JSON list of C-alpha atoms in Angstrom, two decimals:
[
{"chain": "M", "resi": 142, "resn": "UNK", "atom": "CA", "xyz": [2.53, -23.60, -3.15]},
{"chain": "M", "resi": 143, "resn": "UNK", "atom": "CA", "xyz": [-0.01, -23.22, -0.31]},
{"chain": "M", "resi": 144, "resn": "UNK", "atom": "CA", "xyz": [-1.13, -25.86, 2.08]},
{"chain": "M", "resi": 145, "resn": "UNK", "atom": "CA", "xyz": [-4.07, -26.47, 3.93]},
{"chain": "M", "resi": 146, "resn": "UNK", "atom": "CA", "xyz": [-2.90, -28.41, 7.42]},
{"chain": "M", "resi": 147, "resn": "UNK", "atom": "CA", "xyz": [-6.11, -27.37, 9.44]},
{"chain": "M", "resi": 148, "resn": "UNK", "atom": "CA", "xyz": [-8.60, -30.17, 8.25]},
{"chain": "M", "resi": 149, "resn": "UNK", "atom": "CA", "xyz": [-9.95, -33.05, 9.10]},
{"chain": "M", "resi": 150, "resn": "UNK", "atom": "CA", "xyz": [-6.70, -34.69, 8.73]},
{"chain": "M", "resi": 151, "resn": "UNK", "atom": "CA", "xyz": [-3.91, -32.06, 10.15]},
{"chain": "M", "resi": 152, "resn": "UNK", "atom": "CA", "xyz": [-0.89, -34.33, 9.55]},
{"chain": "M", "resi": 153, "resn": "UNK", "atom": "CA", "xyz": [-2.06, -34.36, 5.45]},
{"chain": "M", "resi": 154, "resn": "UNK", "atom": "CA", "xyz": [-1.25, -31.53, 3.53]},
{"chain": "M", "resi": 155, "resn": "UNK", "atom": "CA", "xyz": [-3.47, -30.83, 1.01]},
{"chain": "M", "resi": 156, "resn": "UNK", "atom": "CA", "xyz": [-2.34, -27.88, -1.58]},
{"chain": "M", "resi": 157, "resn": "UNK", "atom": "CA", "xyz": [-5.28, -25.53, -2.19]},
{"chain": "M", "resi": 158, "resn": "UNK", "atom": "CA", "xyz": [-2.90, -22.96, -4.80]},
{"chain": "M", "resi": 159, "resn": "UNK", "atom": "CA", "xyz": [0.10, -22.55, -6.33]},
{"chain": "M", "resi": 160, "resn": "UNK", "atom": "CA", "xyz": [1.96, -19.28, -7.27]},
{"chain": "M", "resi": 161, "resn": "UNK", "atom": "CA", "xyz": [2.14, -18.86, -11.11]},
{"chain": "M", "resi": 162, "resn": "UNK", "atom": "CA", "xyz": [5.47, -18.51, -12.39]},
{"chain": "M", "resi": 163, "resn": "UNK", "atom": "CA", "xyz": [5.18, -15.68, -14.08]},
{"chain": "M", "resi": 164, "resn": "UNK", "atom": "CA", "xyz": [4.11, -13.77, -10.46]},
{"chain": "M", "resi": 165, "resn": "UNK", "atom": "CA", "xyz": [6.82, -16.27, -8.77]},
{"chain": "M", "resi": 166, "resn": "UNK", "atom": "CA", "xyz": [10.05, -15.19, -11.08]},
{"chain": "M", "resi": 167, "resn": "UNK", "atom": "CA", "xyz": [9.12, -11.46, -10.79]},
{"chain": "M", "resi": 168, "resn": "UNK", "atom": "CA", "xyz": [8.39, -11.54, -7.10]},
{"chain": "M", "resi": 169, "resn": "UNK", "atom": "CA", "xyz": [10.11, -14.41, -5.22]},
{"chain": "M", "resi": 170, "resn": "UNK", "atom": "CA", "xyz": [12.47, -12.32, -2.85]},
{"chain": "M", "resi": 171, "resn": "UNK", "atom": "CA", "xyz": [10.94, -12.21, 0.33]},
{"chain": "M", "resi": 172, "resn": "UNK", "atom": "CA", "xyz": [7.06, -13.67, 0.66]},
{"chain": "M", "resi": 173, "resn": "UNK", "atom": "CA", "xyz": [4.68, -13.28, 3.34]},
{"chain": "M", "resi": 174, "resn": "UNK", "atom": "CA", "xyz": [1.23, -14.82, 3.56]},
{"chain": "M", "resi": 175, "resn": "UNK", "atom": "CA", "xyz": [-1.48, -12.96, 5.93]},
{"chain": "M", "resi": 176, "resn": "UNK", "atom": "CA", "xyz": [-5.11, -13.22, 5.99]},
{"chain": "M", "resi": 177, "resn": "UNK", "atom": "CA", "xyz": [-6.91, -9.65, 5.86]},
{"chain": "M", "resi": 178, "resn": "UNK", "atom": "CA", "xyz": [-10.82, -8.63, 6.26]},
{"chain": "M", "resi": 179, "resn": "UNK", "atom": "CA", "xyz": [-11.11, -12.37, 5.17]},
{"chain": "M", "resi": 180, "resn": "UNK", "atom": "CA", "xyz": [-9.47, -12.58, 1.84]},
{"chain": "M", "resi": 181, "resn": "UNK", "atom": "CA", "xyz": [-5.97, -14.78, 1.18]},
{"chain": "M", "resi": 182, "resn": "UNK", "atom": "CA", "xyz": [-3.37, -12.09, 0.79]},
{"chain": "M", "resi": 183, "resn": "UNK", "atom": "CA", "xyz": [0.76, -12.64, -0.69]},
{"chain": "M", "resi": 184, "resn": "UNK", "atom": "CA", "xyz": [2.83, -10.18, -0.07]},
{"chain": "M", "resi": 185, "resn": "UNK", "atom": "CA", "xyz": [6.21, -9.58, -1.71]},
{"chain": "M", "resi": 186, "resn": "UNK", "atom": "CA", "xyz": [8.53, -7.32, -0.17]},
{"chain": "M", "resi": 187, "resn": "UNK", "atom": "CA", "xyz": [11.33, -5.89, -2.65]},
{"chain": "M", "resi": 188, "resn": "UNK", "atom": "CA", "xyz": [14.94, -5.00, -0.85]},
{"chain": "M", "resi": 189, "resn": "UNK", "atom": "CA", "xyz": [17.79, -3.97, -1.45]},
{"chain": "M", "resi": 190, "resn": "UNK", "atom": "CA", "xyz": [21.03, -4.24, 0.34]},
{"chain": "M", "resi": 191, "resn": "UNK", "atom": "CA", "xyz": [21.91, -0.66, 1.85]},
{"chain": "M", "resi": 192, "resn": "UNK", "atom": "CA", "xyz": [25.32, 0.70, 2.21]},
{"chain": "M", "resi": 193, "resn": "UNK", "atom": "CA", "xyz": [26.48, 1.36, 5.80]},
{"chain": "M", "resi": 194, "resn": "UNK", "atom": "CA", "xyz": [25.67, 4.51, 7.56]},
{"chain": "M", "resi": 195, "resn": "UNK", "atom": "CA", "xyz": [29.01, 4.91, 9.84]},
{"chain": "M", "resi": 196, "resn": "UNK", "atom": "CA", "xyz": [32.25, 3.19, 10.43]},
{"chain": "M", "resi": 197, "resn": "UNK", "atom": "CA", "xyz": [31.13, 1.12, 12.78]},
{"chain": "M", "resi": 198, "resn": "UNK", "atom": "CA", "xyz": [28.23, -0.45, 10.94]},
{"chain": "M", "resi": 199, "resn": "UNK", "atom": "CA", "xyz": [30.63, -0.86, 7.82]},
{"chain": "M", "resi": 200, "resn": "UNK", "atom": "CA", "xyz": [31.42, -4.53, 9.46]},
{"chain": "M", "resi": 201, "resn": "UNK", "atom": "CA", "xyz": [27.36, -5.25, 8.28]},
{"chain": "M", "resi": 202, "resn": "UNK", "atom": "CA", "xyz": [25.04, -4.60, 5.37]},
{"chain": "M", "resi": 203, "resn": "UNK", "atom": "CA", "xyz": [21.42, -4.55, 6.05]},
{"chain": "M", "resi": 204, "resn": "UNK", "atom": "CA", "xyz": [18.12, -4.98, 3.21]},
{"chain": "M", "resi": 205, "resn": "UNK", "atom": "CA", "xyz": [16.05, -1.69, 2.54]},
{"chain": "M", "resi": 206, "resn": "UNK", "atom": "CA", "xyz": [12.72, -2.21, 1.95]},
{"chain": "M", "resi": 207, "resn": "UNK", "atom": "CA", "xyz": [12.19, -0.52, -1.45]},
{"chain": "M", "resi": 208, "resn": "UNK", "atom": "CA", "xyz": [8.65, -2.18, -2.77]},
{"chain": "M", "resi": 209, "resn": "UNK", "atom": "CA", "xyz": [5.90, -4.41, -1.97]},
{"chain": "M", "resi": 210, "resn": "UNK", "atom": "CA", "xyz": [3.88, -6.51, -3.80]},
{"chain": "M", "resi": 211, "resn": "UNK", "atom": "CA", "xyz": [0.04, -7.25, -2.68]},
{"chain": "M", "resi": 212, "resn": "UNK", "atom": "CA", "xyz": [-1.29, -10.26, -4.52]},
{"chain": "M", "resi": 213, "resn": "UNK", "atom": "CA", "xyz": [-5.27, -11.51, -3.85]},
{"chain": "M", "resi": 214, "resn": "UNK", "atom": "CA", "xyz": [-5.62, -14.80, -3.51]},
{"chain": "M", "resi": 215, "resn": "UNK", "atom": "CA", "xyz": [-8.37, -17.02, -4.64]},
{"chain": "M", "resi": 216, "resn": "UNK", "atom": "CA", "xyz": [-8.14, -20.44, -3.45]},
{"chain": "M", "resi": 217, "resn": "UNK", "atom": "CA", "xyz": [-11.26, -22.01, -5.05]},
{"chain": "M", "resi": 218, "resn": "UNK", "atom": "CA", "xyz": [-10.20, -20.98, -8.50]},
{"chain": "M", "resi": 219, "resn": "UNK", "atom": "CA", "xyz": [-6.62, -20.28, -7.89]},
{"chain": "M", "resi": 220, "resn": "UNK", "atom": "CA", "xyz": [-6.76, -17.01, -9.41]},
{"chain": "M", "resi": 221, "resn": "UNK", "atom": "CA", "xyz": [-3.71, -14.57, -8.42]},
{"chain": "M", "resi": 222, "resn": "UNK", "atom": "CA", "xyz": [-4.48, -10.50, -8.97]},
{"chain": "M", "resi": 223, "resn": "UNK", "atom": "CA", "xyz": [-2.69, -7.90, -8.11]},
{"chain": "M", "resi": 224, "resn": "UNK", "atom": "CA", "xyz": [-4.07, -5.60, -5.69]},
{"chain": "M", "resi": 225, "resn": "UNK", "atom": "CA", "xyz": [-3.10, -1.88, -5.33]},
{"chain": "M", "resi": 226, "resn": "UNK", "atom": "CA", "xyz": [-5.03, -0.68, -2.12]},
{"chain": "M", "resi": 227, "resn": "UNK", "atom": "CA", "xyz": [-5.61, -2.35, 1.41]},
{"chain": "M", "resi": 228, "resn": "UNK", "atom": "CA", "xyz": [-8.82, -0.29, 2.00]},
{"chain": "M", "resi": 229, "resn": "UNK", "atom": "CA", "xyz": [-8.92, 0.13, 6.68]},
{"chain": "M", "resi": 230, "resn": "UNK", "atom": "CA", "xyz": [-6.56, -2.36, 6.34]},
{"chain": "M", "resi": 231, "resn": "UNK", "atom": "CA", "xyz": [-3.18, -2.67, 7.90]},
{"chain": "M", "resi": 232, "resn": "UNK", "atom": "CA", "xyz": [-0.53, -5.13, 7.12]},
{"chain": "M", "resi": 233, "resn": "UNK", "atom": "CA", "xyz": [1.76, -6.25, 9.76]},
{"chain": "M", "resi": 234, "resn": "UNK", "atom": "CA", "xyz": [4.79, -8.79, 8.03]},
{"chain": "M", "resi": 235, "resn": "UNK", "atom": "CA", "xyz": [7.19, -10.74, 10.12]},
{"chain": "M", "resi": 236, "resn": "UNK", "atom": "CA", "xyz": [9.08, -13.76, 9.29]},
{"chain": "M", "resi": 237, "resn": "UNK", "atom": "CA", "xyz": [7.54, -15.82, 11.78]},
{"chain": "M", "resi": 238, "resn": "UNK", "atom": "CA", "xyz": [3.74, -14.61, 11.39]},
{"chain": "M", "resi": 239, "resn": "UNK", "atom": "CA", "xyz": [1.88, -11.74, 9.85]},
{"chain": "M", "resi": 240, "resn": "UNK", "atom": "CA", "xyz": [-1.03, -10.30, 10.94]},
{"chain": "M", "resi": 241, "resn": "UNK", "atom": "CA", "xyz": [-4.14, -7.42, 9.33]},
{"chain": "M", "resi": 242, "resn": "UNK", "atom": "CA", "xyz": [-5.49, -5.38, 11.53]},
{"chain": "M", "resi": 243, "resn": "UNK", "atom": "CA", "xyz": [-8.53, -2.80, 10.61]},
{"chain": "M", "resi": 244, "resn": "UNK", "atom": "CA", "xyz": [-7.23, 0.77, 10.96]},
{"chain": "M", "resi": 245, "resn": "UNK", "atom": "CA", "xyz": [-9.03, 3.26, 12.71]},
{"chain": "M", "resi": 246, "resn": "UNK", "atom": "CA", "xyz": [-10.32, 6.54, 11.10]},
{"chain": "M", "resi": 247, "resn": "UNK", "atom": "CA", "xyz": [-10.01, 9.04, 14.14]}
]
């Protein structure tokens, strides 16, 4: 589900979408939201956990990236589709915010 917190009323949630669950069993692992060039953007990043690369890291595993997942978001109709190209866009994910920057061409 997303919310919208930045309205009239901050301290109201009000849910503009909600991931369909055929999108949300395929892609749940690791989700990132980011606005870019002003469209609504979900990202899902695939992993997998790698095996150590020395004896010293054998104490910890880590997560590969090995996919994403770029969905479109349309919040007045609450449309989902998957998108396969940023254009200039760049995608910067984080766990704590994510960001789209326009990439140069020189």
């Amino acid at each position: 589900m997303i919310f919208d917190v930045g309205g009239d009323n901050p301290m109201e949630a009000r849910q503009v979408a909600t991931m369909p669950y055929e999108i949300l069993v395929k892609y749940f692992e690791r989700l990132y939201i980011v606005v870019s060039g002003g469209e609504f953007l979900v990202v899902s990043r695939e992993t997998e956990e790698s095996s150590p690369i020395n004896e010293e890291s054998r104490k910890s595993t880590y997560d590969s990236t090995s996919n994403f997942h770029v969905f479109k978001v349309d919040l007045s109709t609450n449309t989902w589709t998957k998108i396969n190209e940023l254009g200039n866009r760049a995608l910067f994910l984080g766990n704590n915010s994510s960001m789209s920057v326009e990439a140069s061409e020189n």
